[in-house]
Short mmCIF file of N, CA and C in Angstrom, two decimals:
data_model
loop_
_atom_site.label_atom_id
_atom_site.label_comp_id
_atom_site.label_asym_id
_atom_site.label_seq_id
_atom_site.Cartn_x
_atom_site.Cartn_y
_atom_site.Cartn_z
N MET A 1 9.97 47.89 -29.25
CA MET A 1 8.67 46.77 -29.70
C MET A 1 9.12 46.86 -31.12
N LYS A 2 8.98 47.48 -31.87
CA LYS A 2 8.55 46.76 -33.06
C LYS A 2 10.09 46.22 -34.30
N LYS A 3 11.05 45.38 -33.69
CA LYS A 3 11.84 45.11 -33.50
C LYS A 3 11.84 43.46 -32.66
N ILE A 4 10.75 43.56 -31.48
CA ILE A 4 10.88 41.89 -30.50
C ILE A 4 9.71 41.76 -31.80
N LYS A 5 8.66 42.05 -32.10
CA LYS A 5 7.75 41.91 -33.37
C LYS A 5 8.01 41.74 -34.92
N MET A 6 9.08 42.14 -35.60
CA MET A 6 9.67 41.98 -36.49
C MET A 6 10.26 40.29 -36.29
N LYS A 7 11.01 40.09 -35.63
CA LYS A 7 11.45 39.01 -35.38
C LYS A 7 10.80 37.74 -34.88
N TRP A 8 9.36 37.93 -34.50
CA TRP A 8 8.91 36.85 -34.20
C TRP A 8 8.15 36.55 -35.60
N LEU A 9 7.85 37.63 -36.55
CA LEU A 9 6.79 37.14 -37.61
C LEU A 9 8.28 36.85 -38.38
N MET A 10 8.74 37.09 -38.61
CA MET A 10 10.36 36.07 -39.29
C MET A 10 10.55 34.78 -38.93
N MET A 11 10.33 34.49 -37.41
CA MET A 11 10.57 32.90 -37.02
C MET A 11 8.78 32.17 -37.71
N LEU A 12 8.15 32.68 -37.07
CA LEU A 12 7.00 32.81 -37.69
C LEU A 12 7.12 32.14 -39.08
N LEU A 13 7.69 33.19 -40.00
CA LEU A 13 7.57 33.02 -41.15
C LEU A 13 8.80 31.56 -41.96
N CYS A 14 9.82 31.27 -41.36
CA CYS A 14 10.72 30.32 -41.45
C CYS A 14 10.56 28.78 -41.41
N MET A 15 9.59 28.70 -39.86
CA MET A 15 9.22 27.36 -39.24
C MET A 15 9.05 26.70 -40.16
N PRO A 16 7.68 26.78 -40.99
CA PRO A 16 7.65 25.43 -42.03
C PRO A 16 8.58 25.38 -42.77
N PHE A 17 9.59 26.32 -43.62
CA PHE A 17 10.92 25.63 -43.89
C PHE A 17 11.87 25.05 -43.43
N MET A 18 11.83 25.03 -41.83
CA MET A 18 12.97 24.10 -40.82
C MET A 18 12.30 22.77 -40.77
N LEU A 19 11.16 22.78 -40.37
CA LEU A 19 10.15 21.98 -40.20
C LEU A 19 10.53 20.98 -41.71
N VAL A 20 10.02 21.49 -42.48
CA VAL A 20 10.13 20.69 -43.84
C VAL A 20 11.82 19.97 -43.70
N SER A 21 12.37 20.97 -43.94
CA SER A 21 14.22 20.48 -43.67
C SER A 21 14.43 19.32 -43.17
N CYS A 22 13.56 18.40 -42.25
CA CYS A 22 14.14 17.27 -41.75
C CYS A 22 12.98 16.54 -42.25
N ASN A 23 14.40 15.61 -42.40
CA ASN A 23 14.21 13.75 -43.30
C ASN A 23 13.65 13.03 -42.00
N TRP A 24 13.09 12.68 -41.53
CA TRP A 24 12.94 11.36 -40.30
C TRP A 24 13.36 10.38 -41.14
N GLU A 25 13.13 10.17 -42.26
CA GLU A 25 13.65 9.31 -42.83
C GLU A 25 14.77 8.51 -42.77
N ASP A 26 16.11 9.93 -42.85
CA ASP A 26 17.15 10.39 -42.90
C ASP A 26 17.88 9.79 -41.12
N LEU A 27 16.97 9.74 -40.23
CA LEU A 27 17.36 9.07 -39.02
C LEU A 27 17.86 7.96 -38.51
N PRO A 28 19.01 7.62 -37.76
CA PRO A 28 18.78 6.89 -37.48
C PRO A 28 17.91 5.28 -36.78
N ALA A 29 18.09 4.44 -37.52
CA ALA A 29 17.62 3.09 -36.77
C ALA A 29 18.48 2.23 -36.24
N TYR A 30 18.11 2.64 -34.90
CA TYR A 30 19.51 1.90 -33.84
C TYR A 30 19.02 0.38 -34.08
N GLU A 31 20.19 -0.43 -33.77
CA GLU A 31 19.50 -1.90 -34.19
C GLU A 31 19.95 -2.11 -32.73
N GLU A 32 20.96 -1.60 -32.11
CA GLU A 32 21.04 -2.68 -30.28
C GLU A 32 19.62 -2.88 -29.10
N ALA A 33 20.11 -3.78 -28.18
CA ALA A 33 18.76 -4.01 -28.12
C ALA A 33 19.84 -4.46 -26.86
N GLU A 34 20.83 -4.46 -26.18
CA GLU A 34 20.97 -4.38 -24.83
C GLU A 34 20.79 -3.68 -23.59
N ILE A 35 20.93 -4.43 -22.76
CA ILE A 35 21.36 -3.69 -21.58
C ILE A 35 22.64 -3.67 -20.66
N THR A 36 22.69 -2.67 -20.59
CA THR A 36 24.20 -2.26 -20.23
C THR A 36 24.39 -1.49 -18.43
N ALA A 37 23.59 -1.91 -17.98
CA ALA A 37 24.06 -1.70 -16.54
C ALA A 37 22.59 -1.53 -15.71
N VAL A 38 22.81 -2.60 -14.60
CA VAL A 38 21.91 -2.61 -13.67
C VAL A 38 21.96 -1.65 -12.10
N GLN A 39 21.20 -1.71 -11.65
CA GLN A 39 20.83 -0.79 -10.26
C GLN A 39 19.26 -1.79 -9.26
N TYR A 40 19.91 -1.37 -7.88
CA TYR A 40 18.97 -1.19 -7.14
C TYR A 40 18.38 -0.22 -6.57
N TYR A 41 17.05 0.15 -5.96
CA TYR A 41 16.63 0.77 -4.81
C TYR A 41 15.84 0.14 -3.85
N TYR A 42 16.10 0.37 -2.34
CA TYR A 42 14.45 0.01 -1.50
C TYR A 42 13.96 1.60 -0.79
N ARG A 43 12.79 1.51 -1.10
CA ARG A 43 12.10 3.07 -0.71
C ARG A 43 10.93 2.71 -0.02
N TRP A 44 10.67 3.21 1.22
CA TRP A 44 10.67 3.24 2.30
C TRP A 44 9.24 4.11 2.26
N ALA A 45 8.07 4.70 3.49
CA ALA A 45 7.31 5.60 3.74
C ALA A 45 8.02 5.98 5.35
N SER A 46 8.57 6.89 5.03
CA SER A 46 9.20 7.70 6.56
C SER A 46 8.18 8.34 7.11
N ASP A 47 7.83 9.03 7.91
CA ASP A 47 7.73 9.73 9.69
C ASP A 47 6.88 10.72 8.83
N LYS A 48 7.70 11.22 8.02
CA LYS A 48 7.19 12.56 8.56
C LYS A 48 6.03 11.86 6.64
N GLN A 49 5.00 13.19 6.95
CA GLN A 49 3.93 13.46 5.98
C GLN A 49 4.02 14.53 4.90
N ASP A 50 3.65 14.63 3.72
CA ASP A 50 3.29 15.81 2.48
C ASP A 50 2.62 16.35 3.02
N PRO A 51 2.75 18.46 3.01
CA PRO A 51 2.10 18.94 4.11
C PRO A 51 0.86 19.51 2.75
N ILE A 52 0.70 18.96 1.81
CA ILE A 52 -0.32 19.05 1.30
C ILE A 52 -1.67 17.84 0.88
N THR A 53 -0.82 16.37 0.27
CA THR A 53 -1.49 15.25 0.98
C THR A 53 -2.30 14.71 2.11
N GLY A 54 -0.46 15.06 2.89
CA GLY A 54 -0.99 14.15 4.43
C GLY A 54 -0.49 13.17 4.03
N GLU A 55 0.05 12.59 3.25
CA GLU A 55 0.77 10.98 3.04
C GLU A 55 2.46 11.03 2.91
N PRO A 56 2.53 9.80 3.50
CA PRO A 56 4.24 9.34 4.60
C PRO A 56 4.67 9.56 3.29
N ILE A 57 5.94 10.11 2.75
CA ILE A 57 6.89 10.80 1.74
C ILE A 57 7.57 10.05 1.83
N VAL A 58 7.94 9.12 0.91
CA VAL A 58 8.60 7.94 0.34
C VAL A 58 10.00 8.83 0.08
N LYS A 59 10.98 7.65 0.69
CA LYS A 59 12.78 7.99 1.43
C LYS A 59 12.97 6.31 0.45
N GLU A 60 14.17 6.83 -0.22
CA GLU A 60 14.73 5.83 -1.15
C GLU A 60 16.40 6.11 -0.69
N VAL A 61 16.52 4.77 -1.21
CA VAL A 61 18.05 4.61 -0.89
C VAL A 61 18.83 3.45 -1.95
N ARG A 62 19.76 4.26 -2.57
CA ARG A 62 21.01 3.40 -3.67
C ARG A 62 21.55 1.98 -2.51
N LEU A 63 20.91 1.02 -3.42
CA LEU A 63 21.97 -0.44 -3.25
C LEU A 63 22.96 -0.43 -4.00
N ASN A 64 24.08 -0.46 -3.16
CA ASN A 64 25.43 -1.01 -3.73
C ASN A 64 25.41 -2.32 -5.03
N THR A 65 25.74 -1.89 -5.97
CA THR A 65 25.23 -2.98 -6.78
C THR A 65 26.85 -3.18 -7.80
N GLU A 66 27.55 -4.18 -7.89
CA GLU A 66 27.94 -4.57 -9.37
C GLU A 66 27.64 -5.17 -9.95
N TYR A 67 27.73 -5.95 -10.98
CA TYR A 67 27.29 -6.46 -12.18
C TYR A 67 28.30 -6.72 -13.22
N LYS A 68 27.71 -8.18 -13.61
CA LYS A 68 28.71 -8.50 -14.81
C LYS A 68 27.52 -9.05 -15.79
N VAL A 69 27.90 -8.22 -17.61
CA VAL A 69 27.42 -8.39 -18.28
C VAL A 69 27.85 -9.24 -19.39
N ASN A 70 26.88 -10.00 -19.95
CA ASN A 70 27.26 -11.16 -21.07
C ASN A 70 26.02 -10.78 -21.89
N SER A 71 26.88 -9.44 -22.82
CA SER A 71 25.61 -9.75 -24.17
C SER A 71 25.72 -10.40 -24.97
N GLU A 72 26.79 -11.28 -25.12
CA GLU A 72 26.10 -13.50 -25.84
C GLU A 72 24.46 -13.94 -25.46
N ASN A 73 25.18 -13.97 -24.26
CA ASN A 73 23.84 -15.07 -23.65
C ASN A 73 22.56 -14.08 -22.80
N GLY A 74 22.69 -12.64 -23.08
CA GLY A 74 21.70 -11.89 -22.76
C GLY A 74 21.53 -12.13 -21.43
N LEU A 75 22.91 -12.29 -20.24
CA LEU A 75 22.67 -12.55 -18.81
C LEU A 75 23.15 -11.63 -17.97
N ILE A 76 23.23 -10.71 -16.80
CA ILE A 76 23.41 -10.02 -16.48
C ILE A 76 23.51 -10.49 -14.66
N GLU A 77 24.56 -10.90 -14.19
CA GLU A 77 24.98 -11.58 -13.23
C GLU A 77 25.11 -10.60 -11.64
N THR A 78 23.77 -9.73 -10.70
CA THR A 78 24.55 -8.74 -9.91
C THR A 78 24.98 -8.58 -8.27
N THR A 79 25.61 -8.34 -8.37
CA THR A 79 25.91 -8.56 -6.60
C THR A 79 25.55 -7.16 -5.76
N VAL A 80 24.84 -7.35 -5.14
CA VAL A 80 24.29 -6.61 -3.81
C VAL A 80 24.30 -5.93 -2.64
N THR A 81 24.82 -5.27 -2.15
CA THR A 81 25.57 -4.89 -0.38
C THR A 81 24.86 -4.13 -0.19
N VAL A 82 23.80 -4.01 0.75
CA VAL A 82 22.79 -2.33 1.66
C VAL A 82 24.24 -2.13 2.24
N PRO A 83 24.20 -0.43 1.87
CA PRO A 83 24.76 0.90 2.15
C PRO A 83 24.65 0.35 4.06
N PRO A 84 25.27 1.10 4.75
CA PRO A 84 25.49 1.41 6.46
C PRO A 84 24.24 2.48 6.26
N VAL A 85 23.88 3.11 7.31
CA VAL A 85 23.19 3.54 8.15
C VAL A 85 23.44 4.63 7.68
N ASN A 86 22.37 6.13 7.75
CA ASN A 86 22.92 7.27 7.28
C ASN A 86 21.60 7.70 7.01
N GLY A 87 21.66 9.19 8.04
CA GLY A 87 20.48 9.92 7.91
C GLY A 87 18.73 9.24 7.91
N ASP A 88 17.97 9.57 6.84
CA ASP A 88 17.36 8.65 7.48
C ASP A 88 16.89 7.46 7.06
N PHE A 89 18.00 6.72 6.72
CA PHE A 89 18.33 5.47 6.70
C PHE A 89 19.30 5.21 8.06
N THR A 90 17.62 4.62 8.04
CA THR A 90 18.19 4.58 9.39
C THR A 90 18.25 2.87 9.65
N GLU A 91 19.12 2.08 11.39
CA GLU A 91 19.08 0.80 11.30
C GLU A 91 18.02 -0.07 11.03
N LYS A 92 17.10 0.98 11.33
CA LYS A 92 15.55 -0.15 11.70
C LYS A 92 14.95 -0.16 10.50
N VAL A 93 15.29 1.08 9.89
CA VAL A 93 15.01 1.01 7.88
C VAL A 93 15.96 -0.34 7.05
N ARG A 94 17.29 -0.38 7.30
CA ARG A 94 18.36 -1.06 6.70
C ARG A 94 17.90 -2.36 7.05
N GLN A 95 17.08 -2.47 8.51
CA GLN A 95 17.11 -4.20 8.89
C GLN A 95 16.00 -4.74 7.78
N GLU A 96 14.95 -3.82 7.54
CA GLU A 96 13.89 -4.21 6.54
C GLU A 96 14.59 -4.12 5.09
N VAL A 97 15.60 -4.09 4.78
CA VAL A 97 16.04 -4.18 3.33
C VAL A 97 15.86 -5.95 2.92
N SER A 98 15.40 -6.55 1.49
CA SER A 98 15.14 -7.82 1.93
C SER A 98 15.37 -7.94 0.13
N GLN A 99 15.81 -9.45 -0.93
CA GLN A 99 15.80 -9.09 -1.99
C GLN A 99 14.04 -9.10 -2.67
N LYS A 100 13.59 -9.83 -1.29
CA LYS A 100 11.76 -9.65 -1.86
C LYS A 100 11.24 -8.10 -2.21
N LYS A 101 12.09 -7.19 -2.11
CA LYS A 101 11.47 -6.15 -2.52
C LYS A 101 12.72 -5.25 -2.44
N LEU A 102 12.79 -4.77 -4.17
CA LEU A 102 13.64 -4.13 -4.47
C LEU A 102 13.55 -3.10 -5.71
N TRP A 103 13.20 -2.11 -6.00
CA TRP A 103 13.22 -1.39 -7.54
C TRP A 103 14.72 -1.94 -7.49
N GLY A 104 14.43 -2.76 -9.64
CA GLY A 104 15.12 -2.32 -10.29
C GLY A 104 15.48 -1.34 -11.49
N GLN A 105 16.24 -0.91 -12.20
CA GLN A 105 16.60 -0.28 -12.75
C GLN A 105 17.58 -0.35 -13.49
N VAL A 106 17.52 -0.64 -15.11
CA VAL A 106 18.27 -0.44 -16.29
C VAL A 106 19.10 0.70 -17.19
N SER A 107 20.10 0.20 -17.80
CA SER A 107 20.46 1.26 -18.97
C SER A 107 20.13 0.27 -20.37
N VAL A 108 19.61 1.57 -20.49
CA VAL A 108 19.53 0.09 -22.11
C VAL A 108 20.19 0.74 -23.47
N SER A 109 20.25 0.31 -24.40
CA SER A 109 20.30 1.01 -25.72
C SER A 109 19.41 2.20 -26.28
N THR A 110 20.49 3.16 -27.47
CA THR A 110 19.51 3.96 -27.21
C THR A 110 18.23 3.61 -28.22
N ALA A 111 17.45 4.20 -27.57
CA ALA A 111 15.36 4.18 -28.19
C ALA A 111 14.95 2.75 -27.86
N ALA A 112 16.11 1.87 -27.20
CA ALA A 112 15.17 0.80 -26.90
C ALA A 112 14.41 1.02 -25.86
N ARG A 113 13.60 -0.35 -26.19
CA ARG A 113 12.36 -0.84 -24.68
C ARG A 113 12.57 -1.32 -24.16
N VAL A 114 12.06 -1.24 -23.42
CA VAL A 114 11.89 -2.67 -21.58
C VAL A 114 10.97 -2.57 -21.64
N THR A 115 10.35 -4.62 -21.73
CA THR A 115 9.15 -4.85 -21.28
C THR A 115 9.52 -6.40 -20.49
N PRO A 116 8.66 -6.58 -18.72
CA PRO A 116 8.90 -7.22 -18.51
C PRO A 116 8.81 -8.62 -19.20
N ILE A 117 9.23 -10.30 -19.27
CA ILE A 117 8.22 -11.27 -18.80
C ILE A 117 8.34 -12.05 -17.98
N GLU A 118 7.64 -13.62 -18.69
CA GLU A 118 7.70 -15.04 -17.74
C GLU A 118 7.47 -14.11 -15.95
N GLY A 119 6.30 -13.18 -15.60
CA GLY A 119 5.62 -13.22 -14.62
C GLY A 119 6.74 -12.00 -13.95
N THR A 120 7.86 -10.56 -14.58
CA THR A 120 9.53 -10.44 -14.09
C THR A 120 8.28 -8.83 -13.91
N ALA A 121 8.09 -8.45 -12.68
CA ALA A 121 7.41 -6.76 -12.33
C ALA A 121 7.98 -5.61 -13.27
N ALA A 122 6.93 -4.91 -13.85
CA ALA A 122 7.87 -3.55 -14.60
C ALA A 122 8.79 -3.09 -13.51
N LEU A 123 9.65 -2.63 -14.82
CA LEU A 123 10.51 -1.90 -14.05
C LEU A 123 9.62 -0.63 -13.15
N GLY A 124 10.65 -0.09 -11.83
CA GLY A 124 9.60 1.25 -11.78
C GLY A 124 8.30 0.90 -10.09
N THR A 125 8.65 -0.52 -10.41
CA THR A 125 7.63 -1.40 -9.24
C THR A 125 8.77 -2.43 -8.83
N PRO A 126 8.32 -2.83 -7.38
CA PRO A 126 8.91 -3.19 -5.85
C PRO A 126 9.17 -4.87 -7.08
N ASP A 127 10.29 -5.63 -7.32
CA ASP A 127 9.80 -7.12 -7.55
C ASP A 127 10.42 -7.88 -6.51
N ASP A 128 10.38 -9.20 -6.38
CA ASP A 128 11.40 -10.32 -5.84
C ASP A 128 12.74 -10.75 -5.97
N TRP A 129 13.54 -9.79 -6.02
CA TRP A 129 14.75 -11.23 -6.56
C TRP A 129 15.44 -12.06 -5.99
N THR A 130 14.84 -13.04 -5.63
CA THR A 130 15.68 -14.08 -4.64
C THR A 130 16.04 -14.70 -6.37
N ALA A 131 14.44 -14.66 -7.27
CA ALA A 131 14.43 -15.03 -8.56
C ALA A 131 14.47 -14.72 -9.69
N GLU A 132 15.34 -15.26 -10.93
CA GLU A 132 16.15 -14.63 -11.90
C GLU A 132 14.62 -13.62 -12.68
N ARG A 133 15.15 -12.59 -13.33
CA ARG A 133 14.11 -11.66 -13.73
C ARG A 133 14.07 -11.28 -15.27
N LYS A 134 13.25 -11.66 -15.86
CA LYS A 134 13.71 -11.55 -17.63
C LYS A 134 12.71 -10.12 -18.53
N TYR A 135 13.67 -9.78 -19.18
CA TYR A 135 13.19 -8.65 -19.67
C TYR A 135 13.50 -9.13 -21.22
N ASN A 136 12.68 -8.73 -22.21
CA ASN A 136 12.81 -8.63 -23.41
C ASN A 136 13.00 -6.62 -24.18
N VAL A 137 13.93 -6.94 -23.90
CA VAL A 137 14.30 -5.11 -25.41
C VAL A 137 14.05 -5.52 -26.80
N SER A 138 13.80 -4.00 -26.69
CA SER A 138 13.30 -4.22 -28.46
C SER A 138 14.44 -3.03 -28.49
N ALA A 139 15.25 -3.00 -29.46
CA ALA A 139 15.55 -1.43 -30.87
C ALA A 139 14.83 -1.35 -31.39
N ALA A 140 14.64 0.12 -31.77
CA ALA A 140 13.78 1.01 -32.41
C ALA A 140 13.98 -0.27 -33.94
N ASN A 141 14.85 -0.44 -34.35
CA ASN A 141 14.26 -1.19 -36.40
C ASN A 141 13.74 -2.90 -35.99
N GLY A 142 13.10 -2.86 -34.84
CA GLY A 142 12.79 -4.00 -34.61
C GLY A 142 13.02 -5.19 -33.86
N ASN A 143 14.44 -4.37 -33.73
CA ASN A 143 14.98 -6.50 -33.25
C ASN A 143 14.73 -6.24 -31.75
N ASN A 144 15.09 -7.92 -31.20
CA ASN A 144 14.19 -7.73 -29.76
C ASN A 144 15.90 -8.91 -29.67
N LYS A 145 16.06 -8.98 -28.01
CA LYS A 145 16.79 -9.48 -27.31
C LYS A 145 15.73 -9.43 -26.16
N VAL A 146 16.25 -11.30 -25.37
CA VAL A 146 15.65 -11.65 -24.46
C VAL A 146 16.99 -12.01 -23.92
N TRP A 147 16.82 -10.79 -22.02
CA TRP A 147 17.95 -10.73 -21.04
C TRP A 147 17.15 -11.03 -20.38
N THR A 148 18.18 -11.36 -19.31
CA THR A 148 17.81 -12.68 -17.52
C THR A 148 18.71 -12.04 -16.68
N ILE A 149 17.93 -11.27 -15.86
CA ILE A 149 18.60 -10.71 -14.74
C ILE A 149 18.92 -11.92 -13.48
N LYS A 150 20.16 -12.12 -13.01
CA LYS A 150 21.03 -12.83 -11.85
C LYS A 150 21.09 -12.05 -10.49
N MET A 151 20.73 -12.23 -9.17
CA MET A 151 21.50 -11.85 -8.69
C MET A 151 21.88 -12.90 -7.10
N ILE A 152 23.18 -12.99 -8.12
CA ILE A 152 23.37 -15.11 -7.38
C ILE A 152 23.89 -14.26 -5.86
N LYS A 153 24.20 -12.39 -5.10
CA LYS A 153 24.85 -12.06 -4.40
C LYS A 153 24.22 -10.77 -3.32
N PHE A 154 23.83 -11.21 -2.20
CA PHE A 154 22.99 -9.99 -1.06
C PHE A 154 23.48 -10.13 -0.08
N SER A 155 24.08 -9.53 0.55
CA SER A 155 24.09 -9.06 1.86
C SER A 155 24.51 -7.16 2.21
N LYS A 156 24.56 -7.57 3.90
CA LYS A 156 23.47 -6.18 4.72
C LYS A 156 25.12 -6.15 4.89
#
C-alpha cells in the first residue's frame, strides 16, 4: 500500500515538469489542405426498434466508390456502385438508394478542417449528389483550398 502511494506522489510531483517541457511552438504547423479520399454511405431506418427509446435502429451500407483526385485543380471525380443485397440491406432498401440522398465522407490532410460551401450539406448529413458539391479545406497553418466533388457515374 505504501509503495502505491509513493508512486502516485512521485507522479504528481513530476507532472508539472512534464507539462512544462512540452513547447507548443515546436509542434508542426501542417500546411496541407487536401482531400485524399471520398466514400459514400446510404442509411435507412430498419424495422427493428431500440429497446430503450423505441426509435427505429438506423442501418448503413457503404457504397462501392472509385475516385480520381486532381489535387492541382481541387477536383475529385467519383464513380459509385450500389452493392448487392446482403443481410439487412434487402432488395426493397436497395431500390430506395439514389444519388439524391447519400451521406458523404472524406479523408483530409492532418489537422485540416472541412467546411461545406455554396449550398453543400455538412458532411455527416445526407446530401443530393446529382450536382457537384464544394468544400473549403483549411490547413492547420491557415492555408485554404476549395475542393469540388463530382459524382460522374452512379449505378445499381
